[in-house]
mmCIF file of C-alpha atoms in Angstrom:
data_model
loop_
_atom_site.group_PDB
_atom_site.id
_atom_site.type_symbol
_atom_site.label_atom_id
_atom_site.label_comp_id
_atom_site.label_asym_id
_atom_site.label_seq_id
_atom_site.Cartn_x
_atom_site.Cartn_y
_atom_site.Cartn_z
ATOM 1 C CA UNK A 1 23.456 -49.024 66.084
ATOM 2 C CA UNK A 2 21.896 -45.786 65.139
ATOM 3 C CA UNK A 3 18.177 -45.468 65.329
ATOM 4 C CA UNK A 4 17.975 -43.194 62.318
ATOM 5 C CA UNK A 5 19.511 -45.368 59.760
ATOM 6 C CA UNK A 6 19.019 -44.499 56.173
ATOM 7 C CA UNK A 7 16.826 -47.008 54.539
ATOM 8 C CA UNK A 8 18.745 -47.245 51.335
ATOM 9 C CA UNK A 9 21.828 -45.871 49.735
ATOM 10 C CA UNK A 10 22.282 -42.200 48.819
ATOM 11 C CA UNK A 11 20.577 -42.415 45.403
ATOM 12 C CA UNK A 12 18.065 -39.732 44.515
ATOM 13 C CA UNK A 13 14.604 -41.050 43.804
ATOM 14 C CA UNK A 14 13.475 -40.552 40.205
ATOM 15 C CA UNK A 15 11.263 -37.520 39.699
ATOM 16 C CA UNK A 16 7.775 -38.609 38.986
ATOM 17 C CA UNK A 17 6.507 -37.536 35.577
ATOM 18 C CA UNK A 18 2.974 -38.621 36.307
ATOM 19 C CA UNK A 19 1.772 -35.017 36.562
ATOM 20 C CA UNK A 20 3.216 -34.059 33.182
ATOM 21 C CA UNK A 21 0.087 -35.100 31.274
ATOM 22 C CA UNK A 22 -1.991 -32.959 33.606
ATOM 23 C CA UNK A 23 0.100 -29.910 32.839
ATOM 24 C CA UNK A 24 -0.062 -30.539 29.130
ATOM 25 C CA UNK A 25 -3.795 -31.105 29.273
ATOM 26 C CA UNK A 26 -4.161 -27.812 31.086
ATOM 27 C CA UNK A 27 -2.349 -26.050 28.234
ATOM 28 C CA UNK A 28 -4.378 -27.986 25.707
ATOM 29 C CA UNK A 29 -7.668 -26.902 27.231
ATOM 30 C CA UNK A 30 -6.501 -23.304 27.363
ATOM 31 C CA UNK A 31 -5.763 -23.286 23.654
ATOM 32 C CA UNK A 32 -8.939 -25.147 22.794
ATOM 33 C CA UNK A 33 -11.049 -22.599 24.616
ATOM 34 C CA UNK A 34 -9.159 -19.445 23.689
ATOM 35 C CA UNK A 35 -8.902 -19.955 19.963
ATOM 36 C CA UNK A 36 -11.134 -20.034 16.961
ATOM 37 C CA UNK A 37 -10.641 -22.270 13.972
ATOM 38 C CA UNK A 38 -9.069 -20.645 10.949
ATOM 39 C CA UNK A 39 -12.013 -20.274 8.640
ATOM 40 C CA UNK A 40 -10.687 -19.814 5.178
ATOM 41 C CA UNK A 41 -7.596 -20.812 3.322
ATOM 42 C CA UNK A 42 -6.398 -17.769 1.497
ATOM 43 C CA UNK A 43 -5.876 -18.230 -2.228
ATOM 44 C CA UNK A 44 -4.993 -14.600 -2.813
ATOM 45 C CA UNK A 45 -2.307 -12.213 -1.689
ATOM 46 C CA UNK A 46 -3.722 -10.360 1.265
ATOM 47 C CA UNK A 47 -1.448 -7.634 2.561
ATOM 48 C CA UNK A 48 -3.936 -5.377 4.294
ATOM 49 C CA UNK A 49 -3.394 -1.612 4.335
ATOM 50 C CA UNK A 50 -2.694 0.143 7.636
ATOM 51 C CA UNK A 51 -4.936 2.567 9.510
ATOM 52 C CA UNK A 52 -5.281 3.916 13.031
ATOM 53 C CA UNK A 53 -8.941 5.004 13.253
ATOM 54 C CA UNK A 54 -10.067 1.457 13.799
ATOM 55 C CA UNK A 55 -12.677 -0.507 15.681
ATOM 56 C CA UNK A 56 -12.475 -3.995 17.030
ATOM 57 C CA UNK A 57 -14.431 -6.718 15.300
ATOM 58 C CA UNK A 58 -15.330 -8.931 18.211
ATOM 59 C CA UNK A 59 -18.393 -11.181 17.950
ATOM 60 C CA UNK A 60 -16.894 -13.260 15.172
ATOM 61 C CA UNK A 61 -20.155 -15.046 14.534
ATOM 62 C CA UNK A 62 -21.677 -11.798 13.285
ATOM 63 C CA UNK A 63 -19.023 -11.166 10.665
ATOM 64 C CA UNK A 64 -19.018 -12.236 7.032
ATOM 65 C CA UNK A 65 -15.697 -12.123 5.252
ATOM 66 C CA UNK A 66 -15.073 -11.103 1.667
ATOM 67 C CA UNK A 67 -11.503 -11.372 0.470
ATOM 68 C CA UNK A 68 -10.058 -9.725 -2.605
ATOM 69 C CA UNK A 69 -6.618 -9.447 -4.127
ATOM 70 C CA UNK A 70 -4.325 -10.906 -6.726
ATOM 71 C CA UNK A 71 -4.249 -14.726 -6.798
ATOM 72 C CA UNK A 72 -1.203 -16.024 -4.949
ATOM 73 C CA UNK A 73 1.590 -17.555 -7.002
ATOM 74 C CA UNK A 74 0.389 -21.149 -6.945
ATOM 75 C CA UNK A 75 -3.049 -20.240 -8.300
ATOM 76 C CA UNK A 76 -1.818 -17.768 -10.857
ATOM 77 C CA UNK A 77 -1.762 -20.216 -13.743
ATOM 78 C CA UNK A 78 -5.415 -21.126 -13.281
ATOM 79 C CA UNK A 79 -6.875 -17.880 -11.977
ATOM 80 C CA UNK A 80 -4.847 -15.265 -13.819
ATOM 81 C CA UNK A 81 -3.026 -12.365 -12.242
ATOM 82 C CA UNK A 82 -5.852 -9.862 -12.068
ATOM 83 C CA UNK A 83 -7.371 -9.157 -8.659
ATOM 84 C CA UNK A 84 -10.135 -11.613 -7.785
ATOM 85 C CA UNK A 85 -12.759 -12.025 -5.113
ATOM 86 C CA UNK A 86 -12.580 -14.972 -2.755
ATOM 87 C CA UNK A 87 -15.650 -16.173 -0.868
ATOM 88 C CA UNK A 88 -15.223 -18.989 1.604
ATOM 89 C CA UNK A 89 -12.655 -21.284 0.043
ATOM 90 C CA UNK A 90 -12.967 -20.520 -3.622
ATOM 91 C CA UNK A 91 -12.590 -17.791 -6.177
ATOM 92 C CA UNK A 92 -15.821 -16.084 -7.066
ATOM 93 C CA UNK A 93 -17.225 -13.451 -9.335
ATOM 94 C CA UNK A 94 -18.508 -10.154 -8.058
ATOM 95 C CA UNK A 95 -21.997 -11.317 -9.044
ATOM 96 C CA UNK A 96 -21.721 -14.254 -6.591
ATOM 97 C CA UNK A 97 -21.586 -11.899 -3.612
ATOM 98 C CA UNK A 98 -25.352 -11.426 -3.416
ATOM 99 C CA UNK A 99 -25.958 -15.164 -3.183
ATOM 100 C CA UNK A 100 -23.164 -15.475 -0.612
ATOM 101 C CA UNK A 101 -24.642 -12.782 1.650
ATOM 102 C CA UNK A 102 -28.139 -14.249 1.395
ATOM 103 C CA UNK A 103 -26.815 -17.730 2.215
ATOM 104 C CA UNK A 104 -24.921 -16.395 5.233
ATOM 105 C CA UNK A 105 -28.053 -14.607 6.407
ATOM 106 C CA UNK A 106 -30.229 -17.688 6.326
ATOM 107 C CA UNK A 107 -27.649 -19.495 8.451
ATOM 108 C CA UNK A 108 -27.990 -16.925 11.239
ATOM 109 C CA UNK A 109 -30.744 -16.371 13.746
ATOM 110 C CA UNK A 110 -33.293 -13.801 12.642
ATOM 111 C CA UNK A 111 -32.752 -11.366 15.501
ATOM 112 C CA UNK A 112 -29.040 -10.950 14.844
ATOM 113 C CA UNK A 113 -29.386 -10.195 11.126
ATOM 114 C CA UNK A 114 -29.433 -6.382 11.568
ATOM 115 C CA UNK A 115 -26.096 -6.626 13.395
ATOM 116 C CA UNK A 116 -24.285 -8.571 10.704
ATOM 117 C CA UNK A 117 -21.131 -6.868 9.497
ATOM 118 C CA UNK A 118 -19.317 -7.538 6.255
ATOM 119 C CA UNK A 119 -15.553 -7.409 6.669
ATOM 120 C CA UNK A 120 -13.733 -6.496 3.491
ATOM 121 C CA UNK A 121 -10.258 -7.969 3.560
ATOM 122 C CA UNK A 122 -8.787 -6.433 0.491
ATOM 123 C CA UNK A 123 -5.155 -6.361 -0.552
ATOM 124 C CA UNK A 124 -3.653 -2.860 -0.518
ATOM 125 C CA UNK A 125 -2.604 -3.023 -4.170
ATOM 126 C CA UNK A 126 -6.100 -3.793 -5.462
ATOM 127 C CA UNK A 127 -7.754 -1.267 -7.759
ATOM 128 C CA UNK A 128 -10.708 0.599 -6.327
ATOM 129 C CA UNK A 129 -12.842 -0.433 -9.295
ATOM 130 C CA UNK A 130 -13.210 -3.937 -7.875
ATOM 131 C CA UNK A 131 -13.894 -2.613 -4.367
ATOM 132 C CA UNK A 132 -16.512 -0.249 -5.784
ATOM 133 C CA UNK A 133 -18.227 -3.163 -7.535
ATOM 134 C CA UNK A 134 -18.225 -5.183 -4.303
ATOM 135 C CA UNK A 135 -19.758 -2.269 -2.421
ATOM 136 C CA UNK A 136 -22.435 -1.884 -5.064
ATOM 137 C CA UNK A 137 -23.381 -5.566 -4.696
ATOM 138 C CA UNK A 138 -23.533 -5.177 -0.927
ATOM 139 C CA UNK A 139 -25.822 -2.192 -1.242
ATOM 140 C CA UNK A 140 -28.075 -4.191 -3.543
ATOM 141 C CA UNK A 141 -28.647 -6.819 -0.829
ATOM 142 C CA UNK A 142 -28.926 -4.268 1.981
ATOM 143 C CA UNK A 143 -25.739 -5.423 3.688
ATOM 144 C CA UNK A 144 -24.864 -1.884 4.626
ATOM 145 C CA UNK A 145 -22.678 -2.366 7.662
ATOM 146 C CA UNK A 146 -19.155 -2.876 6.445
ATOM 147 C CA UNK A 147 -15.699 -2.872 7.919
ATOM 148 C CA UNK A 148 -12.554 -2.250 5.929
ATOM 149 C CA UNK A 149 -10.248 -4.620 7.772
ATOM 150 C CA UNK A 150 -6.789 -3.161 8.221
ATOM 151 C CA UNK A 151 -3.614 -3.624 10.161
ATOM 152 C CA UNK A 152 -2.856 -1.185 12.949
ATOM 153 C CA UNK A 153 -0.358 1.533 12.119
ATOM 154 C CA UNK A 154 0.187 4.972 10.726
ATOM 155 C CA UNK A 155 -1.966 5.590 7.650
ATOM 156 C CA UNK A 156 0.849 7.482 5.957
ATOM 157 C CA UNK A 157 2.786 4.217 5.675
ATOM 158 C CA UNK A 158 0.366 3.139 2.938
ATOM 159 C CA UNK A 159 2.238 5.350 0.509
ATOM 160 C CA UNK A 160 5.616 3.735 1.026
ATOM 161 C CA UNK B 1 -2.515 -64.788 52.247
ATOM 162 C CA UNK B 2 -2.363 -64.284 48.568
ATOM 163 C CA UNK B 3 -1.278 -60.886 47.297
ATOM 164 C CA UNK B 4 -2.793 -60.121 43.974
ATOM 165 C CA UNK B 5 -0.721 -57.912 41.786
ATOM 166 C CA UNK B 6 -2.846 -55.342 39.958
ATOM 167 C CA UNK B 7 -1.121 -54.571 36.682
ATOM 168 C CA UNK B 8 -0.483 -50.847 36.233
ATOM 169 C CA UNK B 9 -1.137 -49.134 32.970
ATOM 170 C CA UNK B 10 1.885 -47.237 31.866
ATOM 171 C CA UNK B 11 0.845 -43.586 31.692
ATOM 172 C CA UNK B 12 4.110 -42.361 30.285
ATOM 173 C CA UNK B 13 2.808 -42.011 26.757
ATOM 174 C CA UNK B 14 -0.192 -39.996 27.862
ATOM 175 C CA UNK B 15 1.936 -36.880 27.737
ATOM 176 C CA UNK B 16 2.878 -37.605 24.146
ATOM 177 C CA UNK B 17 -0.731 -37.928 23.091
ATOM 178 C CA UNK B 18 -1.638 -34.713 24.850
ATOM 179 C CA UNK B 19 1.292 -32.946 23.219
ATOM 180 C CA UNK B 20 0.119 -34.102 19.840
ATOM 181 C CA UNK B 21 -3.329 -32.632 20.430
ATOM 182 C CA UNK B 22 -1.827 -29.465 21.844
ATOM 183 C CA UNK B 23 0.321 -28.916 18.779
ATOM 184 C CA UNK B 24 -2.631 -29.575 16.491
ATOM 185 C CA UNK B 25 -4.675 -26.876 18.208
ATOM 186 C CA UNK B 26 -1.752 -24.476 18.283
ATOM 187 C CA UNK B 27 -1.294 -24.738 14.538
ATOM 188 C CA UNK B 28 -4.892 -24.820 13.402
ATOM 189 C CA UNK B 29 -6.169 -21.857 15.358
ATOM 190 C CA UNK B 30 -5.877 -18.103 15.390
ATOM 191 C CA UNK B 31 -6.148 -15.886 18.424
ATOM 192 C CA UNK B 32 -5.961 -12.457 16.836
ATOM 193 C CA UNK B 33 -9.099 -10.413 16.410
ATOM 194 C CA UNK B 34 -9.643 -8.250 13.393
ATOM 195 C CA UNK B 35 -9.558 -4.504 13.449
ATOM 196 C CA UNK B 36 -10.772 -2.145 10.776
ATOM 197 C CA UNK B 37 -12.497 1.073 9.820
ATOM 198 C CA UNK B 38 -16.231 0.685 10.306
ATOM 199 C CA UNK B 39 -18.498 2.354 7.764
ATOM 200 C CA UNK B 40 -22.149 2.399 6.886
ATOM 201 C CA UNK B 41 -23.041 2.213 3.202
ATOM 202 C CA UNK B 42 -25.909 4.399 1.980
ATOM 203 C CA UNK B 43 -29.053 2.460 1.099
ATOM 204 C CA UNK B 44 -30.183 2.378 -2.506
ATOM 205 C CA UNK B 45 -33.119 4.692 -2.967
ATOM 206 C CA UNK B 46 -35.765 3.916 -5.539
ATOM 207 C CA UNK B 47 -36.652 7.522 -6.132
ATOM 208 C CA UNK B 48 -33.731 9.688 -7.038
ATOM 209 C CA UNK B 49 -34.040 13.088 -5.485
ATOM 210 C CA UNK B 50 -31.751 15.957 -6.276
ATOM 211 C CA UNK B 51 -30.450 17.574 -3.161
ATOM 212 C CA UNK B 52 -29.050 21.012 -3.609
ATOM 213 C CA UNK B 53 -25.903 21.583 -1.592
ATOM 214 C CA UNK B 54 -24.319 24.979 -1.578
ATOM 215 C CA UNK B 55 -20.865 25.108 -3.068
ATOM 216 C CA UNK B 56 -19.374 26.377 0.181
ATOM 217 C CA UNK B 57 -20.816 23.452 2.148
ATOM 218 C CA UNK B 58 -19.108 20.915 -0.065
ATOM 219 C CA UNK B 59 -15.551 19.666 0.140
ATOM 220 C CA UNK B 60 -14.557 17.692 -2.921
ATOM 221 C CA UNK B 61 -11.907 15.072 -2.263
ATOM 222 C CA UNK B 62 -10.697 13.362 -5.422
ATOM 223 C CA UNK B 63 -8.312 10.443 -5.914
ATOM 224 C CA UNK B 64 -6.909 9.942 -9.372
ATOM 225 C CA UNK B 65 -5.388 6.867 -11.017
ATOM 226 C CA UNK B 66 -1.880 7.921 -9.929
ATOM 227 C CA UNK B 67 -2.981 7.878 -6.276
ATOM 228 C CA UNK B 68 -2.811 11.656 -6.038
ATOM 229 C CA UNK B 69 -5.227 13.483 -3.786
ATOM 230 C CA UNK B 70 -6.883 16.735 -4.674
ATOM 231 C CA UNK B 71 -9.185 18.788 -2.480
ATOM 232 C CA UNK B 72 -11.478 21.273 -4.221
ATOM 233 C CA UNK B 73 -9.249 21.009 -7.274
ATOM 234 C CA UNK B 74 -5.994 21.662 -5.451
ATOM 235 C CA UNK B 75 -3.436 18.863 -5.258
ATOM 236 C CA UNK B 76 -2.670 17.959 -1.673
ATOM 237 C CA UNK B 77 -0.408 15.731 0.368
ATOM 238 C CA UNK B 78 -2.144 13.166 2.599
ATOM 239 C CA UNK B 79 -0.452 14.577 5.707
ATOM 240 C CA UNK B 80 -2.309 17.891 5.246
ATOM 241 C CA UNK B 81 -5.704 16.331 4.593
ATOM 242 C CA UNK B 82 -6.818 15.973 8.207
ATOM 243 C CA UNK B 83 -6.059 19.617 8.984
ATOM 244 C CA UNK B 84 -7.997 20.832 5.960
ATOM 245 C CA UNK B 85 -10.997 18.644 6.752
ATOM 246 C CA UNK B 86 -11.038 19.774 10.390
ATOM 247 C CA UNK B 87 -10.894 23.416 9.296
ATOM 248 C CA UNK B 88 -13.733 22.822 6.839
ATOM 249 C CA UNK B 89 -16.030 21.010 9.282
ATOM 250 C CA UNK B 90 -15.334 23.285 12.215
ATOM 251 C CA UNK B 91 -15.662 26.505 10.252
ATOM 252 C CA UNK B 92 -19.153 27.543 11.417
ATOM 253 C CA UNK B 93 -19.564 30.365 8.914
ATOM 254 C CA UNK B 94 -23.360 30.421 9.045
ATOM 255 C CA UNK B 95 -25.410 33.108 10.738
ATOM 256 C CA UNK B 96 -28.818 33.163 12.426
ATOM 257 C CA UNK B 97 -30.443 29.733 12.237
ATOM 258 C CA UNK B 98 -27.420 28.232 10.551
ATOM 259 C CA UNK B 99 -24.866 29.434 13.078
ATOM 260 C CA UNK B 100 -22.789 27.027 15.157
ATOM 261 C CA UNK B 101 -22.033 27.980 18.756
ATOM 262 C CA UNK B 102 -19.598 25.188 19.518
ATOM 263 C CA UNK B 103 -17.477 25.563 16.378
ATOM 264 C CA UNK B 104 -14.055 27.027 16.948
ATOM 265 C CA UNK B 105 -13.087 27.568 13.328
ATOM 266 C CA UNK B 106 -12.480 30.787 11.480
ATOM 267 C CA UNK B 107 -16.195 31.539 10.858
ATOM 268 C CA UNK B 108 -15.248 32.151 7.261
ATOM 269 C CA UNK B 109 -18.191 33.082 5.055
ATOM 270 C CA UNK B 110 -16.852 31.167 2.064
ATOM 271 C CA UNK B 111 -16.489 27.843 3.919
ATOM 272 C CA UNK B 112 -19.112 25.592 5.524
ATOM 273 C CA UNK B 113 -22.070 26.983 7.494
ATOM 274 C CA UNK B 114 -22.102 24.364 10.245
ATOM 275 C CA UNK B 115 -21.049 20.711 10.686
ATOM 276 C CA UNK B 116 -24.587 19.515 10.049
ATOM 277 C CA UNK B 117 -24.546 21.092 6.610
ATOM 278 C CA UNK B 118 -20.948 20.321 5.665
ATOM 279 C CA UNK B 119 -20.670 17.441 3.212
ATOM 280 C CA UNK B 120 -17.488 15.750 2.087
ATOM 281 C CA UNK B 121 -17.730 14.313 -1.368
ATOM 282 C CA UNK B 122 -15.254 11.504 -1.954
ATOM 283 C CA UNK B 123 -14.646 10.121 -5.407
ATOM 284 C CA UNK B 124 -11.949 7.898 -6.806
ATOM 285 C CA UNK B 125 -10.844 6.530 -10.117
ATOM 286 C CA UNK B 126 -11.235 2.817 -10.859
ATOM 287 C CA UNK B 127 -7.451 2.555 -10.923
ATOM 288 C CA UNK B 128 -6.848 4.116 -7.519
ATOM 289 C CA UNK B 129 -5.070 1.816 -5.074
ATOM 290 C CA UNK B 130 -7.138 0.461 -2.216
ATOM 291 C CA UNK B 131 -4.348 1.419 0.199
ATOM 292 C CA UNK B 132 -4.632 5.075 -0.840
ATOM 293 C CA UNK B 133 -8.380 4.983 -0.431
ATOM 294 C CA UNK B 134 -8.021 3.512 3.061
ATOM 295 C CA UNK B 135 -5.484 6.184 3.990
ATOM 296 C CA UNK B 136 -7.932 8.893 2.930
ATOM 297 C CA UNK B 137 -10.873 7.240 4.716
ATOM 298 C CA UNK B 138 -8.657 7.004 7.775
ATOM 299 C CA UNK B 139 -7.794 10.708 7.669
ATOM 300 C CA UNK B 140 -11.442 11.695 7.203
ATOM 301 C CA UNK B 141 -12.465 9.547 10.165
ATOM 302 C CA UNK B 142 -9.564 10.997 12.162
ATOM 303 C CA UNK B 143 -10.827 14.532 11.485
ATOM 304 C CA UNK B 144 -14.311 13.673 12.740
ATOM 305 C CA UNK B 145 -12.893 11.855 15.756
ATOM 306 C CA UNK B 146 -10.704 14.822 16.658
ATOM 307 C CA UNK B 147 -13.665 17.219 16.687
ATOM 308 C CA UNK B 148 -15.911 14.755 18.491
ATOM 309 C CA UNK B 149 -13.224 14.142 21.104
ATOM 310 C CA UNK B 150 -12.974 17.855 21.760
ATOM 311 C CA UNK B 151 -16.722 18.308 22.206
ATOM 312 C CA UNK B 152 -17.055 15.175 24.348
ATOM 313 C CA UNK B 153 -14.261 16.446 26.612
ATOM 314 C CA UNK B 154 -16.019 19.794 26.925
ATOM 315 C CA UNK B 155 -19.471 18.360 27.628
ATOM 316 C CA UNK B 156 -18.750 15.201 29.632
ATOM 317 C CA UNK B 157 -15.061 15.411 30.517
ATOM 318 C CA UNK B 158 -14.326 12.175 28.665
ATOM 319 C CA UNK B 159 -13.169 11.922 25.077
ATOM 320 C CA UNK B 160 -15.346 10.345 22.403
ATOM 321 C CA UNK B 161 -12.908 7.513 21.692
ATOM 322 C CA UNK B 162 -12.742 6.691 25.399
ATOM 323 C CA UNK B 163 -16.527 6.526 25.594
ATOM 324 C CA UNK B 164 -16.560 4.141 22.652
ATOM 325 C CA UNK B 165 -13.976 1.839 24.184
ATOM 326 C CA UNK B 166 -15.809 1.970 27.525
ATOM 327 C CA UNK B 167 -18.967 0.931 25.737
ATOM 328 C CA UNK B 168 -17.273 -2.215 24.486
ATOM 329 C CA UNK B 169 -15.895 -3.061 27.902
ATOM 330 C CA UNK B 170 -18.884 -2.481 30.151
ATOM 331 C CA UNK B 171 -21.579 -5.034 30.882
ATOM 332 C CA UNK B 172 -23.702 -2.770 33.041
ATOM 333 C CA UNK B 173 -27.053 -2.046 31.358
ATOM 334 C CA UNK B 174 -27.555 1.443 32.721
ATOM 335 C CA UNK B 175 -24.053 2.407 31.774
ATOM 336 C CA UNK B 176 -24.530 1.132 28.233
ATOM 337 C CA UNK B 177 -27.703 3.161 27.821
ATOM 338 C CA UNK B 178 -26.037 6.263 29.227
ATOM 339 C CA UNK B 179 -22.975 5.914 27.001
ATOM 340 C CA UNK B 180 -25.110 5.285 23.928
ATOM 341 C CA UNK B 181 -27.074 8.436 24.697
ATOM 342 C CA UNK B 182 -23.909 10.511 25.049
ATOM 343 C CA UNK B 183 -22.311 9.075 21.917
ATOM 344 C CA UNK B 184 -25.456 9.855 19.986
ATOM 345 C CA UNK B 185 -25.421 13.428 21.243
ATOM 346 C CA UNK B 186 -21.802 13.922 20.226
ATOM 347 C CA UNK B 187 -22.427 12.360 16.837
ATOM 348 C CA UNK B 188 -25.295 14.750 16.194
ATOM 349 C CA UNK B 189 -22.937 17.685 16.803
ATOM 350 C CA UNK B 190 -20.578 16.429 14.103
ATOM 351 C CA UNK B 191 -22.586 14.036 11.943
ATOM 352 C CA UNK B 192 -20.483 12.084 9.498
ATOM 353 C CA UNK B 193 -21.601 13.200 6.079
ATOM 354 C CA UNK B 194 -19.350 11.615 3.509
ATOM 355 C CA UNK B 195 -20.891 11.127 0.123
ATOM 356 C CA UNK B 196 -19.195 8.602 -2.105
ATOM 357 C CA UNK B 197 -19.487 8.689 -5.833
ATOM 358 C CA UNK B 198 -19.153 5.469 -7.803
ATOM 359 C CA UNK B 199 -15.660 5.017 -9.225
ATOM 360 C CA UNK B 200 -15.205 6.697 -12.549
ATOM 361 C CA UNK B 201 -12.618 6.028 -15.192
ATOM 362 C CA UNK B 202 -10.376 9.007 -14.683
ATOM 363 C CA UNK B 203 -10.103 12.493 -13.340
#
């Protein structure tokens, strides 16, 4: 009789899946930490123009977003097909921008207010008249630091 | 001896729950950061003062409703714009007090005296496309960046854009102060003087 007898037959033991949840949790935590919640649901078409002389907008808590563009197809019957401004989750008038900026300001700490930036996310096909009106409103409330948000690329592609 | 059997909780479905959460976070979140052209709007002044700018120190960039660009009344393609703006800013045509030692332009008497005096006036029609406007803003910024890069290379051996990206990366206090100082110095050599006129109906 051999001393080293196999205890059981030649079956392979089942691979334990007990550590699978740990791996998935690890991924979960990575995504929870590394991402920010999508803030606004876009109700307008928002194909940003391209540019290459750009700066990064990190510090998301110091950025206020103003969207503008033509209403997307499902809102066209109610909002028309002229370019509109979107603040937070709803369509707004240009005259609402002042109140929006002031409300955003009161929500922030006092010492960061000078560093607040307004990001203009405007569709490339929008007329400059609307953008000019937005800028005028921003000047009226002293929100002078702005950022024309763009995609990265060659600026000449805007003409195609 | 009595052996008590401890019932085991089946952990097999734990993975499913975690997957569910994982997929929720994957869908509801965005990683990308925004990029864009940073600008400072001019403050509204209560008292309107007329500032006299010499004709030669002014470069008029106009955008009409057909998205055509004209510079000083001459129609121009966007691909030429940067060159023209660089030539205008870097001209250094002034003499005496107004002269510019670091300019490497043509020193033409009919173009700008020095970068501190040179003003770009940008105006657009209400019907101009935003994309065109951004392209022009981009080219104007590119012209300034090109000149600033050159001077920064000459003075500190590092380009202006590199200094800016270093400033975002570094956490060291002394380094931040030093970089800010240098960036300020370079900016004062080529201050960005773009004057925007409110959109008008047509040109």
